[in-house]
PDB file of C-alpha atoms in Angstrom:
ATOM      1  CA  MET C  11      64.389 139.780  84.519  1.00 61.00           C
ATOM      2  CA  MET C  12      65.334 140.185  88.154  1.00 59.00           C
ATOM      3  CA  GLU C  13      61.705 139.656  89.136  1.00 61.00           C
ATOM      4  CA  ILE C  14      61.590 136.290  87.333  1.00 65.00           C
ATOM      5  CA  LEU C  15      64.798 135.053  89.016  1.00 58.00           C
ATOM      6  CA  LEU C  16      63.493 136.121  92.418  1.00 58.00           C
ATOM      7  CA  LEU C  17      60.219 134.294  91.786  1.00 59.00           C
ATOM      8  CA  ILE C  18      62.026 131.075  90.774  1.00 64.00           C
ATOM      9  CA  THR C  19      64.178 131.231  93.916  1.00 64.00           C
ATOM     10  CA  ILE C  20      61.122 131.648  96.154  1.00 64.00           C
ATOM     11  CA  VAL C  21      59.411 128.653  94.491  1.00 56.00           C
ATOM     12  CA  ILE C  22      62.497 126.418  94.960  1.00 65.00           C
ATOM     13  CA  ILE C  23      62.798 127.381  98.641  1.00 64.00           C
ATOM     14  CA  ALA C  24      59.076 126.771  99.199  1.00 57.00           C
ATOM     15  CA  ILE C  25      59.240 123.288  97.620  1.00 64.00           C
ATOM     16  CA  ALA C  26      62.316 122.363  99.650  1.00 58.00           C
ATOM     17  CA  PHE C  27      60.657 123.539 102.881  1.00 53.00           C
ATOM     18  CA  ILE C  28      57.489 121.506 102.153  1.00 61.00           C
ATOM     19  CA  ASN C  29      59.550 118.362 101.419  1.00 58.00           C
ATOM     20  CA  PHE C  30      61.610 118.810 104.600  1.00 50.00           C
ATOM     21  CA  LYS C  31      58.442 119.129 106.743  1.00 55.00           C
ATOM     22  CA  ASP C  32      57.036 115.994 105.132  1.00 57.00           C
ATOM     23  CA  TYR C  33      60.338 114.146 105.810  1.00 52.00           C
ATOM     24  CA  LEU C  34      60.178 115.060 109.478  1.00 51.00           C
ATOM     25  CA  ARG C  35      56.497 114.020 109.835  1.00 60.00           C
ATOM     26  CA  ASN C  36      56.982 110.667 108.045  1.00 59.00           C
ATOM     27  CA  PRO C  37      60.196 108.994 109.330  1.00 52.00           C
ATOM     28  CA  TYR C  38      59.136 105.637 107.829  1.00 51.00           C
ATOM     29  CA  LYS C  39      59.803 107.125 104.386  1.00 51.00           C
ATOM     30  CA  ARG C  40      63.492 107.582 105.233  1.00 50.00           C
ATOM     31  CA  PRO C  41      66.016 105.145 103.619  1.00 51.00           C
ATOM     32  CA  GLN C  42      66.614 102.134 105.918  1.00 53.00           C
ATOM     33  CA  ILE C  43      70.094 100.674 106.620  1.00 48.00           C
ATOM     34  CA  ASP C  44      70.151  96.902 106.156  1.00 54.00           C
ATOM     35  CA  THR C  45      72.033  96.100 109.395  1.00 51.00           C
ATOM     36  CA  GLN C  46      71.014  92.441 109.317  1.00 57.00           C
ATOM     37  CA  GLY C  47      72.468  91.933 105.858  1.00 53.00           C
ATOM     38  CA  ASP C  48      75.672  93.704 106.857  1.00 50.00           C
ATOM     39  CA  ALA C  49      75.970  91.545 109.985  1.00 50.00           C
ATOM     40  CA  GLN C  50      75.470  88.372 107.962  1.00 56.00           C
ATOM     41  CA  GLU C  51      78.070  89.463 105.442  1.00 52.00           C
ATOM     42  CA  PHE C  52      80.524  90.236 108.287  1.00 46.00           C
ATOM     43  CA  ASN C  53      79.983  86.836 109.886  1.00 53.00           C
ATOM     44  CA  GLN C  54      80.651  85.114 106.567  1.00 55.00           C
ATOM     45  CA  TYR C  55      83.917  86.998 106.073  1.00 49.00           C
ATOM     46  CA  GLN C  56      86.970  84.761 106.341  1.00 56.00           C
ATOM     47  CA  ASN C  57      90.104  86.477 107.620  1.00 53.00           C
ATOM     48  CA  PRO C  58      92.945  85.226 105.382  1.00 52.00           C
ATOM     49  CA  TYR C  59      95.492  85.967 108.177  1.00 45.00           C
ATOM     50  CA  LYS C  60      93.584  84.146 110.937  1.00 51.00           C
ATOM     51  CA  ASN C  61      95.988  81.185 111.118  1.00 52.00           C
ATOM     52  CA  GLN C  62      99.140  83.148 110.393  1.00 51.00           C
ATOM     53  CA  PRO C  63     101.635  84.042 113.188  1.00 48.00           C
ATOM     54  CA  GLN C  64     100.804  87.423 114.646  1.00 50.00           C
ATOM     55  CA  PRO C  65     103.372  90.238 114.427  1.00 50.00           C
ATOM     56  CA  GLN C  66     104.063  89.997 118.172  1.00 50.00           C
ATOM     57  CA  GLU C  67     104.850  86.271 117.887  1.00 51.00           C
ATOM     58  CA  LEU C  68     107.111  86.858 114.903  1.00 58.00           C
ATOM     59  CA  SER C  69     108.826  89.645 116.775  1.00 81.00           C
ATOM     60  CA  ARG C  70     109.528  87.435 119.798  1.00 86.00           C
ATOM     61  CA  GLU C  71     111.031  84.654 117.728  1.00 91.00           C
ATOM     62  CA  TYR C  72     113.057  87.124 115.677  1.00 92.00           C
ATOM     63  CA  LYS C  73     114.464  88.741 118.821  1.00 92.00           C
ATOM     64  CA  ILE C  74     115.469  85.375 120.262  1.00 94.00           C
ATOM     65  CA  ARG C  75     116.936  84.220 116.918  1.00 95.00           C
ATOM     66  CA  GLU C  76     119.096  87.327 116.751  1.00 95.00           C
ATOM     67  CA  SER C  77     120.150  87.240 120.414  1.00 95.00           C
ATOM     68  CA  GLU C  78     123.426  85.778 121.660  1.00 95.00           C
ATOM     69  CA  TYR C  79     121.533  82.717 122.893  1.00 96.00           C
ATOM     70  CA  GLY C  80     119.613  82.190 119.673  1.00 96.00           C
ATOM     71  CA  LEU C  81     122.833  82.357 117.663  1.00 97.00           C
ATOM     72  CA  ILE C  82     124.390  79.700 119.919  1.00 97.00           C
ATOM     73  CA  VAL C  83     121.429  77.405 119.179  1.00 97.00           C
ATOM     74  CA  GLY C  84     121.845  78.100 115.460  1.00 97.00           C
ATOM     75  CA  LEU C  85     125.540  77.207 115.570  1.00 97.00           C
ATOM     76  CA  LEU C  86     124.847  73.992 117.492  1.00 96.00           C
ATOM     77  CA  ALA C  87     122.295  73.094 114.826  1.00 96.00           C
ATOM     78  CA  LYS C  88     124.920  73.617 112.122  1.00 96.00           C
ATOM     79  CA  LEU C  89     127.359  71.429 114.067  1.00 96.00           C
ATOM     80  CA  ALA C  90     124.764  68.663 114.380  1.00 93.00           C
ATOM     81  CA  GLN C  91     124.120  68.818 110.626  1.00 91.00           C
ATOM     82  CA  SER C  92     127.791  68.869 109.650  1.00 91.00           C
ATOM     83  CA  ASP C  93     128.409  65.110 109.879  1.00 83.00           C
ATOM     84  CA  GLY C  94     124.824  63.946 109.397  1.00 81.00           C
ATOM     85  CA  LYS C  95     124.642  61.948 112.621  1.00 82.00           C
ATOM     86  CA  VAL C  96     123.910  62.739 116.261  1.00 87.00           C
ATOM     87  CA  CYS C  97     124.677  60.184 118.964  1.00 91.00           C
ATOM     88  CA  GLU C  98     122.501  59.921 122.067  1.00 94.00           C
ATOM     89  CA  LEU C  99     124.976  61.746 124.321  1.00 95.00           C
ATOM     90  CA  GLU C 100     125.338  64.613 121.838  1.00 95.00           C
ATOM     91  CA  SER C 101     121.554  64.882 121.563  1.00 95.00           C
ATOM     92  CA  GLU C 102     121.178  65.028 125.341  1.00 96.00           C
ATOM     93  CA  LEU C 103     123.900  67.661 125.702  1.00 96.00           C
ATOM     94  CA  MET C 104     122.264  69.852 123.051  1.00 96.00           C
ATOM     95  CA  GLU C 105     118.865  69.461 124.698  1.00 96.00           C
ATOM     96  CA  ASN C 106     120.340  70.454 128.070  1.00 96.00           C
ATOM     97  CA  THR C 107     121.885  73.558 126.515  1.00 96.00           C
ATOM     98  CA  ILE C 108     118.488  74.525 125.084  1.00 97.00           C
ATOM     99  CA  LEU C 109     116.975  74.066 128.561  1.00 96.00           C
ATOM    100  CA  ASP C 110     119.712  76.269 130.071  1.00 95.00           C
ATOM    101  CA  ILE C 111     119.046  78.948 127.468  1.00 96.00           C
ATOM    102  CA  SER C 112     115.298  78.877 128.109  1.00 96.00           C
ATOM    103  CA  ASP C 113     115.964  79.344 131.846  1.00 94.00           C
ATOM    104  CA  ALA C 114     118.305  82.255 131.117  1.00 93.00           C
ATOM    105  CA  LEU C 115     115.710  83.934 128.882  1.00 93.00           C
ATOM    106  CA  LEU C 116     113.030  83.480 131.555  1.00 92.00           C
ATOM    107  CA  LEU C 117     115.229  85.349 134.022  1.00 90.00           C
ATOM    108  CA  GLN C 118     115.686  88.175 131.515  1.00 87.00           C
ATOM    109  CA  SER C 119     111.989  88.692 130.797  1.00 81.00           C
ATOM    110  CA  ALA C 120     108.732  87.802 132.540  1.00 80.00           C
ATOM    111  CA  MET C 121     106.799  88.073 129.257  1.00 82.00           C
ATOM    112  CA  TYR C 122     107.768  84.536 128.212  1.00 85.00           C
ATOM    113  CA  GLN C 123     106.454  81.135 129.254  1.00 92.00           C
ATOM    114  CA  LYS C 124     108.837  78.160 129.529  1.00 93.00           C
ATOM    115  CA  ASP C 125     106.903  76.055 127.002  1.00 94.00           C
ATOM    116  CA  GLU C 126     106.787  78.951 124.543  1.00 94.00           C
ATOM    117  CA  LEU C 127     110.538  79.501 124.830  1.00 95.00           C
ATOM    118  CA  LEU C 128     111.338  75.820 124.329  1.00 96.00           C
ATOM    119  CA  GLU C 129     109.104  75.716 121.268  1.00 96.00           C
ATOM    120  CA  ILE C 130     110.847  78.746 119.753  1.00 96.00           C
ATOM    121  CA  LEU C 131     114.347  77.423 120.563  1.00 97.00           C
ATOM    122  CA  HIS C 132     113.583  73.995 119.080  1.00 97.00           C
ATOM    123  CA  ARG C 133     112.210  75.709 115.988  1.00 96.00           C
ATOM    124  CA  ILE C 134     115.455  77.685 115.674  1.00 96.00           C
ATOM    125  CA  PHE C 135     117.455  74.467 116.057  1.00 96.00           C
ATOM    126  CA  LYS C 136     115.446  72.684 113.353  1.00 94.00           C
ATOM    127  CA  ASN C 137     115.102  75.588 110.920  1.00 93.00           C
ATOM    128  CA  THR C 138     118.385  77.486 110.915  1.00 92.00           C
ATOM    129  CA  THR C 139     119.198  78.452 107.337  1.00 92.00           C
ATOM    130  CA  GLN C 140     121.966  81.024 107.857  1.00 94.00           C
ATOM    131  CA  SER C 141     125.533  80.069 107.035  1.00 96.00           C
ATOM    132  CA  VAL C 142     128.099  79.311 109.731  1.00 97.00           C
ATOM    133  CA  GLU C 143     129.928  82.520 108.818  1.00 97.00           C
ATOM    134  CA  GLU C 144     126.785  84.645 109.157  1.00 97.00           C
ATOM    135  CA  LEU C 145     125.793  83.119 112.502  1.00 98.00           C
ATOM    136  CA  THR C 146     129.319  83.430 113.902  1.00 98.00           C
ATOM    137  CA  MET C 147     129.816  87.026 112.796  1.00 97.00           C
ATOM    138  CA  ARG C 148     126.525  88.015 114.406  1.00 97.00           C
ATOM    139  CA  TYR C 149     127.539  86.204 117.582  1.00 97.00           C
ATOM    140  CA  ALA C 150     130.872  88.046 117.476  1.00 97.00           C
ATOM    141  CA  GLU C 151     129.037  91.386 117.285  1.00 97.00           C
ATOM    142  CA  ARG C 152     127.096  90.523 120.445  1.00 96.00           C
ATOM    143  CA  THR C 153     130.145  89.296 122.391  1.00 95.00           C
ATOM    144  CA  LYS C 154     132.585  92.124 121.821  1.00 95.00           C
ATOM    145  CA  GLY C 155     135.075  92.201 124.678  1.00 94.00           C
ATOM    146  CA  GLN C 156     133.920  88.751 125.880  1.00 94.00           C
ATOM    147  CA  TYR C 157     136.849  86.644 124.747  1.00 96.00           C
ATOM    148  CA  LYS C 158     136.370  83.986 127.423  1.00 94.00           C
ATOM    149  CA  SER C 159     132.744  83.481 126.403  1.00 94.00           C
ATOM    150  CA  ARG C 160     133.833  82.995 122.788  1.00 96.00           C
ATOM    151  CA  LEU C 161     136.545  80.557 123.829  1.00 96.00           C
ATOM    152  CA  LYS C 162     134.102  78.582 125.980  1.00 95.00           C
ATOM    153  CA  LEU C 163     131.691  78.250 123.040  1.00 96.00           C
ATOM    154  CA  VAL C 164     134.464  76.805 120.850  1.00 97.00           C
ATOM    155  CA  GLU C 165     135.454  74.405 123.639  1.00 96.00           C
ATOM    156  CA  TYR C 166     131.840  73.302 124.048  1.00 96.00           C
ATOM    157  CA  MET C 167     131.494  72.703 120.324  1.00 97.00           C
ATOM    158  CA  LEU C 168     134.562  70.456 120.500  1.00 97.00           C
ATOM    159  CA  SER C 169     133.018  68.513 123.386  1.00 96.00           C
ATOM    160  CA  LEU C 170     129.801  67.996 121.396  1.00 95.00           C
ATOM    161  CA  ALA C 171     131.672  66.932 118.269  1.00 95.00           C
ATOM    162  CA  TYR C 172     133.704  64.423 120.289  1.00 95.00           C
ATOM    163  CA  ALA C 173     130.626  63.061 122.121  1.00 93.00           C
ATOM    164  CA  ASP C 174     130.581  59.973 119.872  1.00 91.00           C
ATOM    165  CA  GLY C 175     134.268  59.361 120.554  1.00 90.00           C
ATOM    166  CA  GLU C 176     135.767  60.919 117.440  1.00 91.00           C
ATOM    167  CA  LEU C 177     135.976  64.262 115.663  1.00 94.00           C
ATOM    168  CA  GLY C 178     134.614  64.138 112.116  1.00 94.00           C
ATOM    169  CA  GLU C 179     136.362  66.053 109.354  1.00 95.00           C
ATOM    170  CA  ASN C 180     133.326  68.273 108.659  1.00 96.00           C
ATOM    171  CA  GLU C 181     132.950  68.989 112.379  1.00 97.00           C
ATOM    172  CA  ARG C 182     136.621  69.877 112.625  1.00 97.00           C
ATOM    173  CA  GLU C 183     136.474  72.257 109.649  1.00 97.00           C
ATOM    174  CA  MET C 184     133.384  73.998 110.994  1.00 98.00           C
ATOM    175  CA  ILE C 185     134.883  74.496 114.459  1.00 98.00           C
ATOM    176  CA  LEU C 186     138.083  75.846 112.903  1.00 98.00           C
ATOM    177  CA  ASP C 187     135.983  78.345 110.923  1.00 98.00           C
ATOM    178  CA  VAL C 188     134.057  79.432 114.024  1.00 98.00           C
ATOM    179  CA  ALA C 189     137.308  79.890 115.970  1.00 98.00           C
ATOM    180  CA  ALA C 190     138.739  82.004 113.143  1.00 98.00           C
ATOM    181  CA  TYR C 191     135.634  84.214 112.858  1.00 97.00           C
ATOM    182  CA  LEU C 192     135.647  84.702 116.648  1.00 98.00           C
ATOM    183  CA  GLU C 193     139.362  85.632 116.524  1.00 97.00           C
ATOM    184  CA  ILE C 194     140.392  82.889 118.936  1.00 98.00           C
ATOM    185  CA  GLU C 195     144.170  82.932 119.381  1.00 98.00           C
ATOM    186  CA  ASN C 196     145.993  79.977 117.865  1.00 97.00           C
ATOM    187  CA  ALA C 197     147.639  79.043 121.150  1.00 98.00           C
ATOM    188  CA  ASP C 198     144.285  78.917 122.951  1.00 97.00           C
ATOM    189  CA  PHE C 199     142.602  76.882 120.233  1.00 98.00           C
ATOM    190  CA  ASN C 200     145.507  74.442 119.983  1.00 97.00           C
ATOM    191  CA  ALA C 201     145.450  73.928 123.758  1.00 97.00           C
ATOM    192  CA  LEU C 202     141.746  73.021 123.616  1.00 97.00           C
ATOM    193  CA  TYR C 203     142.155  70.819 120.563  1.00 97.00           C
ATOM    194  CA  ASP C 204     145.140  68.953 122.026  1.00 97.00           C
ATOM    195  CA  ALA C 205     143.337  68.368 125.341  1.00 96.00           C
ATOM    196  CA  PHE C 206     140.384  66.666 123.621  1.00 96.00           C
ATOM    197  CA  GLU C 207     142.607  64.745 121.220  1.00 95.00           C
ATOM    198  CA  LYS C 208     144.726  63.461 124.096  1.00 95.00           C
ATOM    199  CA  PHE C 209     141.682  62.454 126.158  1.00 94.00           C
ATOM    200  CA  TYR C 210     139.990  60.542 123.344  1.00 93.00           C
ATOM    201  CA  ALA C 211     143.228  58.911 122.186  1.00 91.00           C
ATOM    202  CA  ASN C 212     143.019  56.832 125.351  1.00 87.00           C
ATOM    203  CA  LYS C 213     139.866  54.769 124.990  1.00 79.00           C
ATOM    204  CA  MET C 214     137.603  54.793 128.006  1.00 78.00           C
ATOM    205  CA  GLN C 215     138.061  51.545 129.894  1.00 80.00           C
ATOM    206  CA  GLN C 216     135.072  49.245 129.754  1.00 82.00           C
ATOM    207  CA  LYS C 217     133.442  48.572 133.101  1.00 83.00           C
ATOM    208  CA  SER C 218     131.879  45.350 134.243  1.00 90.00           C
ATOM    209  CA  LEU C 219     128.118  45.132 133.979  1.00 93.00           C
ATOM    210  CA  GLN C 220     127.805  45.443 137.745  1.00 93.00           C
ATOM    211  CA  GLU C 221     129.979  48.571 137.713  1.00 95.00           C
ATOM    212  CA  SER C 222     127.912  50.025 134.866  1.00 96.00           C
ATOM    213  CA  TYR C 223     124.688  49.613 136.836  1.00 96.00           C
ATOM    214  CA  ALA C 224     126.374  51.208 139.844  1.00 96.00           C
ATOM    215  CA  ILE C 225     127.569  54.204 137.798  1.00 96.00           C
ATOM    216  CA  LEU C 226     124.011  54.917 136.654  1.00 96.00           C
ATOM    217  CA  GLY C 227     122.584  54.173 140.098  1.00 97.00           C
ATOM    218  CA  VAL C 228     120.165  51.540 138.766  1.00 96.00           C
ATOM    219  CA  ASN C 229     119.558  47.829 139.241  1.00 94.00           C
ATOM    220  CA  GLU C 230     119.730  45.015 136.714  1.00 91.00           C
ATOM    221  CA  GLY C 231     116.027  44.351 137.132  1.00 91.00           C
ATOM    222  CA  ASP C 232     115.048  47.932 136.271  1.00 93.00           C
ATOM    223  CA  SER C 233     113.282  48.590 132.980  1.00 93.00           C
ATOM    224  CA  MET C 234     115.147  50.204 130.083  1.00 94.00           C
ATOM    225  CA  GLU C 235     112.824  53.169 130.452  1.00 95.00           C
ATOM    226  CA  ASP C 236     113.935  53.705 134.069  1.00 96.00           C
ATOM    227  CA  ILE C 237     117.584  53.210 133.114  1.00 96.00           C
ATOM    228  CA  LYS C 238     117.299  55.778 130.313  1.00 96.00           C
ATOM    229  CA  SER C 239     115.662  58.218 132.722  1.00 97.00           C
ATOM    230  CA  ALA C 240     118.567  57.788 135.167  1.00 97.00           C
ATOM    231  CA  TYR C 241     121.030  58.311 132.300  1.00 98.00           C
ATOM    232  CA  LYS C 242     119.328  61.537 131.212  1.00 97.00           C
ATOM    233  CA  LYS C 243     119.335  62.805 134.809  1.00 97.00           C
ATOM    234  CA  LEU C 244     123.084  62.176 135.182  1.00 97.00           C
ATOM    235  CA  VAL C 245     123.909  63.826 131.840  1.00 97.00           C
ATOM    236  CA  ARG C 246     121.852  66.821 132.943  1.00 96.00           C
ATOM    237  CA  GLU C 247     123.791  66.958 136.218  1.00 95.00           C
ATOM    238  CA  TYR C 248     127.238  66.777 134.618  1.00 95.00           C
ATOM    239  CA  HIS C 249     126.724  68.660 131.338  1.00 94.00           C
ATOM    240  CA  PRO C 250     128.894  71.773 130.830  1.00 92.00           C
ATOM    241  CA  ASP C 251     127.184  75.084 131.592  1.00 88.00           C
ATOM    242  CA  ILE C 252     128.525  77.618 129.077  1.00 87.00           C
ATOM    243  CA  LEU C 253     126.100  80.428 129.886  1.00 85.00           C
ATOM    244  CA  HIS C 254     127.369  81.506 133.301  1.00 76.00           C
ATOM    245  CA  HIS C 255     130.596  83.429 133.642  1.00 64.00           C
ATOM    246  CA  LYS C 256     131.537  81.627 136.865  1.00 63.00           C
ATOM    247  CA  GLY C 257     132.453  78.555 134.832  1.00 69.00           C
ATOM    248  CA  LEU C 258     134.452  80.238 132.086  1.00 75.00           C
ATOM    249  CA  ASP C 259     137.817  79.293 133.605  1.00 81.00           C
ATOM    250  CA  GLU C 260     136.875  75.643 134.166  1.00 85.00           C
ATOM    251  CA  SER C 261     138.168  73.073 131.696  1.00 91.00           C
ATOM    252  CA  ILE C 262     135.378  71.057 130.122  1.00 93.00           C
ATOM    253  CA  VAL C 263     137.779  68.155 129.569  1.00 91.00           C
ATOM    254  CA  GLU C 264     138.881  68.065 133.192  1.00 89.00           C
ATOM    255  CA  LYS C 265     135.547  68.734 134.894  1.00 90.00           C
ATOM    256  CA  TYR C 266     132.885  67.211 132.631  1.00 93.00           C
ATOM    257  CA  THR C 267     134.167  65.095 129.754  1.00 94.00           C
ATOM    258  CA  GLN C 268     135.596  62.194 131.744  1.00 93.00           C
ATOM    259  CA  LYS C 269     132.469  61.827 133.888  1.00 94.00           C
ATOM    260  CA  LEU C 270     130.123  62.136 130.898  1.00 96.00           C
ATOM    261  CA  GLN C 271     132.037  59.515 128.940  1.00 94.00           C
ATOM    262  CA  GLU C 272     132.008  57.190 131.951  1.00 95.00           C
ATOM    263  CA  ILE C 273     128.221  57.608 132.194  1.00 96.00           C
ATOM    264  CA  ASN C 274     127.809  57.094 128.453  1.00 96.00           C
ATOM    265  CA  VAL C 275     130.008  53.978 128.302  1.00 94.00           C
ATOM    266  CA  ALA C 276     128.071  52.453 131.213  1.00 96.00           C
ATOM    267  CA  TYR C 277     124.756  53.252 129.550  1.00 96.00           C
ATOM    268  CA  GLU C 278     125.814  51.777 126.198  1.00 94.00           C
ATOM    269  CA  ALA C 279     127.034  48.596 127.943  1.00 94.00           C
ATOM    270  CA  ILE C 280     123.695  48.164 129.729  1.00 95.00           C
ATOM    271  CA  LYS C 281     121.774  48.847 126.507  1.00 93.00           C
ATOM    272  CA  ALA C 282     123.773  46.192 124.659  1.00 92.00           C
ATOM    273  CA  HIS C 283     123.197  43.697 127.482  1.00 89.00           C
ATOM    274  CA  LYS C 284     119.454  44.397 127.556  1.00 86.00           C
ATOM    275  CA  ASN C 285     119.168  44.060 123.765  1.00 86.00           C
ATOM    276  CA  ALA C 286     121.054  40.743 123.852  1.00 82.00           C
ATOM    277  CA  GLN C 287     118.508  39.378 126.320  1.00 80.00           C
ATOM    278  CA  LYS C 288     115.558  40.007 123.982  1.00 70.00           C
TER     279      LYS C 288
END
């Protein structure tokens, strides 16, 4: 029995050895890999995630959304939505704040480009879905111990809400909520509220047409496009800067509101005159 098993083993080894030698001598008999077919199949493959935002892009926007600056933009968006209308001055002030924030973010990190930042910030402004409470509580977490910064944000929101000359009921309720969530003291809030109410109770005196042109630094013969450009430049120059601590003790009403309203009244008077000439 052992002799038979030994004989079978020797035969199997001999056959395997003969086949291996034949394999080595005849490489063309080896199985061929169809690389061309694989390449064609790869080229035809459509990546379903090709047009989707990459994780890095999502991460950048998420970080900005959740930052102190991103939360400010979100709150301004909620304020703009609260009464369903945005006057030209309010729109310009919001745009200038977004520009200030993009500049501040550029100083913080060299990984961003200005255009990229503006695109992200505008997207946050247009697509903020969080509630006022959620946005404000997150902002409060990021500004612990920064009472003056919180107070300045509330003051700026009042200036934006009053940009059209009056404070809407929805705007008022939202700003009251933000002040409460940020634990603004009643005396401080009332002082801000009373200052704006007092200023806007006295209607801005209308200027003559000649004075209006002088305020904007334009001539009567200038195009409306040039006049609007001058208006935007002046609003940019006199808009409140709420991002830098050096201005936290300055009153927006005293330093900015009167000049901005003067510029806006002059601009509206010129616009009405130009439209009447058509």
